[in-house]
PDB file of C-alpha atoms in Angstrom:
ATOM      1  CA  UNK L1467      75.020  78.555  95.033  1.00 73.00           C
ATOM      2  CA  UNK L1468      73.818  81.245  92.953  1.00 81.00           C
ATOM      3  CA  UNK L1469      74.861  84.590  94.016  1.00 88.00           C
ATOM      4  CA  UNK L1470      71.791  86.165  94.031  1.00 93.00           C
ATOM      5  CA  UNK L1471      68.291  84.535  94.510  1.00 94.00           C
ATOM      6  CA  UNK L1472      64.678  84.439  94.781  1.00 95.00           C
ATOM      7  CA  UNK L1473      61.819  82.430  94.601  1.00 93.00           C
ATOM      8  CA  UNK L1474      60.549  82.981  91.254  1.00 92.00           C
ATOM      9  CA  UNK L1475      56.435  82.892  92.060  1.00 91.00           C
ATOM     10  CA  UNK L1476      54.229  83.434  91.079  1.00 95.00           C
ATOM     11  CA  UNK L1477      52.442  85.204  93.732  1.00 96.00           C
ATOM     12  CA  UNK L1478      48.673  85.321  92.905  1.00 97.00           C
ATOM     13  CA  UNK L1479      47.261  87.750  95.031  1.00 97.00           C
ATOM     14  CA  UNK L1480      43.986  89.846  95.237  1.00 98.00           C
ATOM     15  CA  UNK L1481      43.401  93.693  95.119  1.00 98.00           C
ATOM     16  CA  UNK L1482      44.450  95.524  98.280  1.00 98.00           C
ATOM     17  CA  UNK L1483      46.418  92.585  99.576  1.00 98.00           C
ATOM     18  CA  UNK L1484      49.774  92.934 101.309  1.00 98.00           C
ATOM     19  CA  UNK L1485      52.473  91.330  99.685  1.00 97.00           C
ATOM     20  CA  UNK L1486      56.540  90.322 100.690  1.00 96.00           C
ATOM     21  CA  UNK L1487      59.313  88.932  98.675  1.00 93.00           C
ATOM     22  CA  UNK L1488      62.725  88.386  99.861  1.00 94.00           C
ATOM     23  CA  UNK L1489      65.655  87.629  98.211  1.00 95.00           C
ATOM     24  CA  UNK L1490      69.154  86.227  99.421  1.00 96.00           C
ATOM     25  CA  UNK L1491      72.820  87.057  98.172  1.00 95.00           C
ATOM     26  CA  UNK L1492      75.706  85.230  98.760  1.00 93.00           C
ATOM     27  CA  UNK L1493      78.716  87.355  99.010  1.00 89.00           C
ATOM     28  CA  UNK L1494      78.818  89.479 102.536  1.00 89.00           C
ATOM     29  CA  UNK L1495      80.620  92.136 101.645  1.00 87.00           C
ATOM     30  CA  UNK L1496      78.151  93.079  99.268  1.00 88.00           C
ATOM     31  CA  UNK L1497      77.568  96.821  99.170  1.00 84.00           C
ATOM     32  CA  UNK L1498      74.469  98.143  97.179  1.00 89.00           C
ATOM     33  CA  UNK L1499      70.985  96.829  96.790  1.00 93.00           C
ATOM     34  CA  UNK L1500      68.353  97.685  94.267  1.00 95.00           C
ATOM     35  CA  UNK L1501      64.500  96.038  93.437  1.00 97.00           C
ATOM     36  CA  UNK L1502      63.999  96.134  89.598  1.00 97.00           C
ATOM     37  CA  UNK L1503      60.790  96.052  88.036  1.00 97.00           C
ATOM     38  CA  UNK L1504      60.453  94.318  84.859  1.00 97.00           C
ATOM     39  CA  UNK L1505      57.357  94.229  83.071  1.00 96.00           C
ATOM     40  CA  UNK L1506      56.840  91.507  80.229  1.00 91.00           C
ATOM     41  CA  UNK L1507      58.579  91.633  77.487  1.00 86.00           C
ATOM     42  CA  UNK L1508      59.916  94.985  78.961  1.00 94.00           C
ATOM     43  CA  UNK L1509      63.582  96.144  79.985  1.00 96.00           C
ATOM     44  CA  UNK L1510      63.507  96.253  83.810  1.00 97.00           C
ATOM     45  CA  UNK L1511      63.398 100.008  85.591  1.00 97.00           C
ATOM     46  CA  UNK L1512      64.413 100.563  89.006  1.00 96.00           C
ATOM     47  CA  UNK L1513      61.642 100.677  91.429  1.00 97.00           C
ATOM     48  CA  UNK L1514      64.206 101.592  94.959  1.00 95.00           C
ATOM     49  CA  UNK L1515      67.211 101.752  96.151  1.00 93.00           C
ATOM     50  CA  UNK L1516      67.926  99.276  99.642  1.00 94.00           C
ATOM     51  CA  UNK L1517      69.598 101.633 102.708  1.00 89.00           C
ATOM     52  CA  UNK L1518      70.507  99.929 105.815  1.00 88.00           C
ATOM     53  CA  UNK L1519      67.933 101.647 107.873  1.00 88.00           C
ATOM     54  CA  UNK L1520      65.277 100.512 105.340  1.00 89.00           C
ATOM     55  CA  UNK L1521      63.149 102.577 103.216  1.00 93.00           C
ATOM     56  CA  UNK L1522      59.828 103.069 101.940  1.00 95.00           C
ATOM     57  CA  UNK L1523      58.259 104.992  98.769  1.00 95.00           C
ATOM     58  CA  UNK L1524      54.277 105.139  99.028  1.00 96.00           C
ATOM     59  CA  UNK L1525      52.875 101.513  98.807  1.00 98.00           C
ATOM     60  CA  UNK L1526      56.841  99.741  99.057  1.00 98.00           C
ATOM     61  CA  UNK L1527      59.075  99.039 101.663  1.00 97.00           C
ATOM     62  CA  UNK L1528      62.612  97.865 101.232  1.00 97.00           C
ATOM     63  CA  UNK L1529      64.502  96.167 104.482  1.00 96.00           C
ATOM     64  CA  UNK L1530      68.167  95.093 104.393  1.00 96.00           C
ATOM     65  CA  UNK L1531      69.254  92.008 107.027  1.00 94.00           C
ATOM     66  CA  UNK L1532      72.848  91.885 106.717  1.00 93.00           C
ATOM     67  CA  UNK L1533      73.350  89.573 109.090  1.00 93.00           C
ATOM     68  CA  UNK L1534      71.212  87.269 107.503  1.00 94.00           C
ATOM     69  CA  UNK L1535      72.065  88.457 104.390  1.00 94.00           C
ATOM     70  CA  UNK L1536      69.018  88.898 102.571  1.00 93.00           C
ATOM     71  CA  UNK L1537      66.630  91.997 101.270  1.00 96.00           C
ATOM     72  CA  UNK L1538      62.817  92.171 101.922  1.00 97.00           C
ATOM     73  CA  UNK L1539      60.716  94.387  99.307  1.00 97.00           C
ATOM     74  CA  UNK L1540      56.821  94.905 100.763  1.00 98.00           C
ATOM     75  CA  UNK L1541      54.067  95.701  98.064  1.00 98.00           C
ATOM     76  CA  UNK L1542      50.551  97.345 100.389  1.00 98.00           C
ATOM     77  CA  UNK L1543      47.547  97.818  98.792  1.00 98.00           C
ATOM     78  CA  UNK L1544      48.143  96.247  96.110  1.00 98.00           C
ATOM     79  CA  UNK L1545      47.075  97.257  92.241  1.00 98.00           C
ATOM     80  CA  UNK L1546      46.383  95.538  88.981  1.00 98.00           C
ATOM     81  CA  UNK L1547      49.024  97.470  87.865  1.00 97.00           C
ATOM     82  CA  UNK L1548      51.762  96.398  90.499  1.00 98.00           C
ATOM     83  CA  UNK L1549      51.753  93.029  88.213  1.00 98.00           C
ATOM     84  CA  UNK L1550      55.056  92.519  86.807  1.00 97.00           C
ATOM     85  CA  UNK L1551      58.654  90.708  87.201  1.00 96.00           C
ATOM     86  CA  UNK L1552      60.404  92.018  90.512  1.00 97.00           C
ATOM     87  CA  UNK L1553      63.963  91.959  89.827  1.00 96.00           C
ATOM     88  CA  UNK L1554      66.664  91.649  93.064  1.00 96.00           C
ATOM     89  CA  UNK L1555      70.349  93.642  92.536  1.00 94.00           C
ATOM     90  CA  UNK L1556      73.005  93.193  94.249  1.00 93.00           C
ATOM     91  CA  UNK L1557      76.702  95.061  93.873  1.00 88.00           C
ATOM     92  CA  UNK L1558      79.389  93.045  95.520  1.00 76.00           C
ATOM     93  CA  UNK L1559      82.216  94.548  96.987  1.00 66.00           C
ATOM     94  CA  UNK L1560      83.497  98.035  96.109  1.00 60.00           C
ATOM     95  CA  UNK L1561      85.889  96.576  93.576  1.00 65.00           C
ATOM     96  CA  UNK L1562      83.163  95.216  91.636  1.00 68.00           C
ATOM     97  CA  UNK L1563      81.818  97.723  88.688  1.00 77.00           C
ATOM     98  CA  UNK L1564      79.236  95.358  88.148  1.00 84.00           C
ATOM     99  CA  UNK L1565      75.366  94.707  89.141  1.00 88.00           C
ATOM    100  CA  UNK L1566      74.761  90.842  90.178  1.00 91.00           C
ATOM    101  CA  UNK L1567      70.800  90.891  89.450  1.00 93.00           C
ATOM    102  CA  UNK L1568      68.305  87.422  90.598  1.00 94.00           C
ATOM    103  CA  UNK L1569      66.156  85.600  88.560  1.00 93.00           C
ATOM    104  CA  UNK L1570      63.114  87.780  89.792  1.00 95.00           C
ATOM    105  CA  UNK L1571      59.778  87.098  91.467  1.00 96.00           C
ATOM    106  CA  UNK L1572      56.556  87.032  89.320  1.00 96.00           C
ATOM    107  CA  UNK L1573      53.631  88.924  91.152  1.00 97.00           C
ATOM    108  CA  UNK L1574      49.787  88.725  89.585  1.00 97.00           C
ATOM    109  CA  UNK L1575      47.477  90.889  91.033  1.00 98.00           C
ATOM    110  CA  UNK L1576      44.051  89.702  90.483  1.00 97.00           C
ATOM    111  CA  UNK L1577      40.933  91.823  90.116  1.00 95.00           C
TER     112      UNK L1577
ATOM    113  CA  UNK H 778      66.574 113.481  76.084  1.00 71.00           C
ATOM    114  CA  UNK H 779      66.349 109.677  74.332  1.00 81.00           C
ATOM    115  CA  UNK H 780      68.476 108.409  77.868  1.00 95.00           C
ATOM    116  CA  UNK H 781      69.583 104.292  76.025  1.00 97.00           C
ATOM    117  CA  UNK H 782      68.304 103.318  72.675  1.00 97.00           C
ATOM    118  CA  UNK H 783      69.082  99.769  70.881  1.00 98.00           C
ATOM    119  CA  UNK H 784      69.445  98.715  67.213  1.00 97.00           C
ATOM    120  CA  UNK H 785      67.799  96.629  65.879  1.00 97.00           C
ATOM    121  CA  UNK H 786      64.073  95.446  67.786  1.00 96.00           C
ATOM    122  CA  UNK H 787      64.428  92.443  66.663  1.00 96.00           C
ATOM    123  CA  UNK H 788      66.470  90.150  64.300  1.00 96.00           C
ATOM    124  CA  UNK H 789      66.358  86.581  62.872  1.00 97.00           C
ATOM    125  CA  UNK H 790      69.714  85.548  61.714  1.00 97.00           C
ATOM    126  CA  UNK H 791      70.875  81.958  60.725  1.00 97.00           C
ATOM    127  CA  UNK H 792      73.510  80.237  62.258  1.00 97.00           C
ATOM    128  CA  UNK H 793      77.068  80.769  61.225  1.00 97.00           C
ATOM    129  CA  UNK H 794      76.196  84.692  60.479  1.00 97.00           C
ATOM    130  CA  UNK H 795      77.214  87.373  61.821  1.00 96.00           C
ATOM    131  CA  UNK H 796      75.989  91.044  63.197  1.00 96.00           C
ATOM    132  CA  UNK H 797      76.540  93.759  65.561  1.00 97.00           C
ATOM    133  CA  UNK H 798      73.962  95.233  68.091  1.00 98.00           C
ATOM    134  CA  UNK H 799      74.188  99.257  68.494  1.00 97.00           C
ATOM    135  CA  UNK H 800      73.650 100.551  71.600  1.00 98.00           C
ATOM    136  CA  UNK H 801      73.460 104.211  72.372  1.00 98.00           C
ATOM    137  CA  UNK H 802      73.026 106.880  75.206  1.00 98.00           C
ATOM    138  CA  UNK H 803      72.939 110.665  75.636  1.00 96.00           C
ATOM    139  CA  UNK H 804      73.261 110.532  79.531  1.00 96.00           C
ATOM    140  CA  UNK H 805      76.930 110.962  79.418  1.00 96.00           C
ATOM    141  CA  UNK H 806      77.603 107.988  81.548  1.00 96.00           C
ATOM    142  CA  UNK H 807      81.147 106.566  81.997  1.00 95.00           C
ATOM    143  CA  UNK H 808      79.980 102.788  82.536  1.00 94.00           C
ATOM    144  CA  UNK H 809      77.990 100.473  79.782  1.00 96.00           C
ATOM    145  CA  UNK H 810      76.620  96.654  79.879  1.00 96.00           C
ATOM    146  CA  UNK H 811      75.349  94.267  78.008  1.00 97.00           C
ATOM    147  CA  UNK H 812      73.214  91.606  78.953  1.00 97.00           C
ATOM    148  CA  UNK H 813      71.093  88.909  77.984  1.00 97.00           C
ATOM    149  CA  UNK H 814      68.321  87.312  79.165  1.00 96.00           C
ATOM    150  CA  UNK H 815      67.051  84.254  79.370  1.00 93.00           C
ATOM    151  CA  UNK H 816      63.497  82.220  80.689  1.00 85.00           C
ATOM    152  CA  UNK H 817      64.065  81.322  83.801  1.00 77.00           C
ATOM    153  CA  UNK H 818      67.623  83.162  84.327  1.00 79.00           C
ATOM    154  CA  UNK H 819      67.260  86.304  84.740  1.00 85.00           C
ATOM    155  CA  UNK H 820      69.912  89.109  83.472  1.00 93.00           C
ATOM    156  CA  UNK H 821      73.605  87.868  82.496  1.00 94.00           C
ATOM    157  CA  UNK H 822      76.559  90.359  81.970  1.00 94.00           C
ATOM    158  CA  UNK H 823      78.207  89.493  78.568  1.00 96.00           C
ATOM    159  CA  UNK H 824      80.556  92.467  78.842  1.00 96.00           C
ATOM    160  CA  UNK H 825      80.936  95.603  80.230  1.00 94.00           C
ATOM    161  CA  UNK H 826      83.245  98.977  79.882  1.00 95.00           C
ATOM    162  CA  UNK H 827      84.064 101.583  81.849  1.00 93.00           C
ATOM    163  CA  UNK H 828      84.689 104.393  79.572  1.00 93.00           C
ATOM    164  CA  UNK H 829      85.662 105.192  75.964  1.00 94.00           C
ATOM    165  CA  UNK H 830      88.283 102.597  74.899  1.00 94.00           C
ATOM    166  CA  UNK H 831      88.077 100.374  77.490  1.00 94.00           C
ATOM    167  CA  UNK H 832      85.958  96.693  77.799  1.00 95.00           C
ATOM    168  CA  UNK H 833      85.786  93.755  79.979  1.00 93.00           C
ATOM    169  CA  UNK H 834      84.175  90.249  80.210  1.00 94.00           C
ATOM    170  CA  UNK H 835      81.504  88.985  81.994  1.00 92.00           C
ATOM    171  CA  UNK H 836      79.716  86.566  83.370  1.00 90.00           C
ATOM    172  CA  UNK H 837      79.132  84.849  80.287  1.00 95.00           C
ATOM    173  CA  UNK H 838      81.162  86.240  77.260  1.00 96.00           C
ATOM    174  CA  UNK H 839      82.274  83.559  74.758  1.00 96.00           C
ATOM    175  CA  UNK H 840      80.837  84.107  71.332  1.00 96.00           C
ATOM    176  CA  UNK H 841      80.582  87.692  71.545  1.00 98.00           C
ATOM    177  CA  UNK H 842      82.972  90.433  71.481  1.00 97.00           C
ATOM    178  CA  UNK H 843      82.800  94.560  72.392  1.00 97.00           C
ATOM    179  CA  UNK H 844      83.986  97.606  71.824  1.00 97.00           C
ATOM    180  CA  UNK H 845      83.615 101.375  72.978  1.00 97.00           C
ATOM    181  CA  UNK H 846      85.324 103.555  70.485  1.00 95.00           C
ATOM    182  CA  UNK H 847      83.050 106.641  71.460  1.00 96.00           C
ATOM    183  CA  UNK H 848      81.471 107.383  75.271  1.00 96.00           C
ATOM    184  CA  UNK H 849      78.192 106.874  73.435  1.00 97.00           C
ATOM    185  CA  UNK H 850      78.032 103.867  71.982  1.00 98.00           C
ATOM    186  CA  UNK H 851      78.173 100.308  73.302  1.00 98.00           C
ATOM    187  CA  UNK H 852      78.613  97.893  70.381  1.00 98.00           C
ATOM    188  CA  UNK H 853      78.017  94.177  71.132  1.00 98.00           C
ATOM    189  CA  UNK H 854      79.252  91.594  67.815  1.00 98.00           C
ATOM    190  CA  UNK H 855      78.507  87.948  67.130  1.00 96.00           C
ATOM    191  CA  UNK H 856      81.204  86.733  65.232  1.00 92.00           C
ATOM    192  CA  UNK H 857      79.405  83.370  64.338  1.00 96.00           C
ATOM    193  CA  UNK H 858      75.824  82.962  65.678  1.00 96.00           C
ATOM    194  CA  UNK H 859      74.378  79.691  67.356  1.00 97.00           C
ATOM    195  CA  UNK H 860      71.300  78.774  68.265  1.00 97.00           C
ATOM    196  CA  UNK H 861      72.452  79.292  72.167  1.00 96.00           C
ATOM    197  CA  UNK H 862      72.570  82.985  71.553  1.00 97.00           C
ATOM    198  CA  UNK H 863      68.907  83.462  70.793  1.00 97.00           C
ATOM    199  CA  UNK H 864      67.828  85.905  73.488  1.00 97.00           C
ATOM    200  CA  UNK H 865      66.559  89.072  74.519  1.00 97.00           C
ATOM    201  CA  UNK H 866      69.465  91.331  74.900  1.00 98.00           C
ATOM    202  CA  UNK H 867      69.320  94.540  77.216  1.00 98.00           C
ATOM    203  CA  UNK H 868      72.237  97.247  77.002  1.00 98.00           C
ATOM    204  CA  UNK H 869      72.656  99.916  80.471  1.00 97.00           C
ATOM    205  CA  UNK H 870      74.224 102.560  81.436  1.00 96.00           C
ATOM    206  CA  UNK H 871      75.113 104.471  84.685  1.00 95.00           C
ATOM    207  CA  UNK H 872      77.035 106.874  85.735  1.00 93.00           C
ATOM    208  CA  UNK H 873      78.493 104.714  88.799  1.00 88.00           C
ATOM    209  CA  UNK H 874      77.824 101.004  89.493  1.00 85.00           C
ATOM    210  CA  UNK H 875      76.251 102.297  92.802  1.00 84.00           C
ATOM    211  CA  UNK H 876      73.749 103.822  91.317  1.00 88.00           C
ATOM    212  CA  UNK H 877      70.874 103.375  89.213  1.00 91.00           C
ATOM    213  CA  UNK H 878      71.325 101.328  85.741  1.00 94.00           C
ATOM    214  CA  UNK H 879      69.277 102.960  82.736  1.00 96.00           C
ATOM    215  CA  UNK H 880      68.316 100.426  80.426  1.00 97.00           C
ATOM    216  CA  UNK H 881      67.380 100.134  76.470  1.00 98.00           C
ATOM    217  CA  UNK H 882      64.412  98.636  74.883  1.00 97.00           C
ATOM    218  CA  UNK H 883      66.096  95.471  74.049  1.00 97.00           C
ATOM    219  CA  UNK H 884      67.225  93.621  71.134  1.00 97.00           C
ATOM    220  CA  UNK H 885      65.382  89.969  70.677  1.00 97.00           C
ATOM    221  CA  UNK H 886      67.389  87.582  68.910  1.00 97.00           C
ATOM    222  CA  UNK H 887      66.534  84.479  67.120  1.00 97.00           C
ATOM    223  CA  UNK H 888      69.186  81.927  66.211  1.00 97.00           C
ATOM    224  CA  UNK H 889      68.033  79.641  63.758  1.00 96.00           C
TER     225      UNK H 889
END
């Protein structure tokens, strides 16, 4: 089982549509959680942090289920321009000094 | 500020040759990584450092090797180049791995 995953899309959605991708990890004691955006051809930049109370940043909402282990990232009103690769992180335990990132999730927004 | 730049863009080599990617940043950042990325697979650690001097493997590190000799620069060698190292590769940094990863421009390779 990969340690990290997500459907990969795409998700072909209109203008203004709501949108949700989620994205599972493996290990439990897993400790930080990002979404990447990568747009093609482009190195990925990180779009938000995951907290455990959930957070949002205009259009996007992050949600963390640890119990279920898995991360939710919600695109509103969505743009042309939200188009792109949307990359899941994951840090493992504290130990770890390394970023465990998912195969991503294509979204098309369509005019 | 320039934050992580990569040398070369792009580079065609022939198998059995060698080279050695440059990556640099002026963020001051103790922790570097280089990846690679495939269709389909999303980002693989090669190797990784946590300050000057100091490397370690990967997820997927055979056929390359690393080294740190200033905080700067990340440099990432192929000793012997195969065709199953053509690839986009991506250097980071960050200051901690909790917190955000600053990436370069990327380095496509082509492995003939």
């Amino acid at each position: 089982r990969k340690e990290v995953e997500q459907d990969p899309g795409p998700f072909n959605v209109p203008e203004g549509a709501t949108v949700a991708f989620n994205c599972t990890y493996s290990n439990s004691a897993s400790q930080s959680f990002f979404w990447y955006r990568q747009d093609c051809r482009k190195e990925p930049k990180l779009l938000m942090s995951v907290y455990s109370s959930g957070n949002e940043d205009g259009r996007f909402t992050a949600q963390l289920n640890r119990a279920s282990q898995y991360i939710s990232l919600l695109i509103r009103d969505s743009k042309l321009s939200d188009s792109a690769t949307y990359l899941c992180v994951v840090r493992g335990d504290t130990g770890r000094r390394a970023l465990t990132f998912g195969s991503g999730t294509r979204l098309q927004v369509q005019p | 500020n320039a934050g992580v730049t990569q040398t070369p863009k792009f580079r065609v080599l022939k198998t059995g040759q060698s080279m050695t990617l440059l990556c640099a940043q002026d963020m001051n950042h103790e922790y570097m990584y280089w990846y690679r990325q495939d269709p389909g697979m999303g980002l693989r650690l090669i190797h990784y450092s946590v300050g000057e001097g100091t490397t370690a493997k990967g997820e997927v590190p055979d056929g390359y090797n690393v080294s740190r000799l200033k905080k700067q620069n990340f440099l990432l060698g192929l000793e012997s180049a195969a065709p199953s190292q053509t690839s986009v590769y991506f250097c980071a940094s960050t200051y901690s791995p909790s917190m955000e990863q600053f990436f370069g421009p990327g380095t496509r390779l082509t492995v003939l």
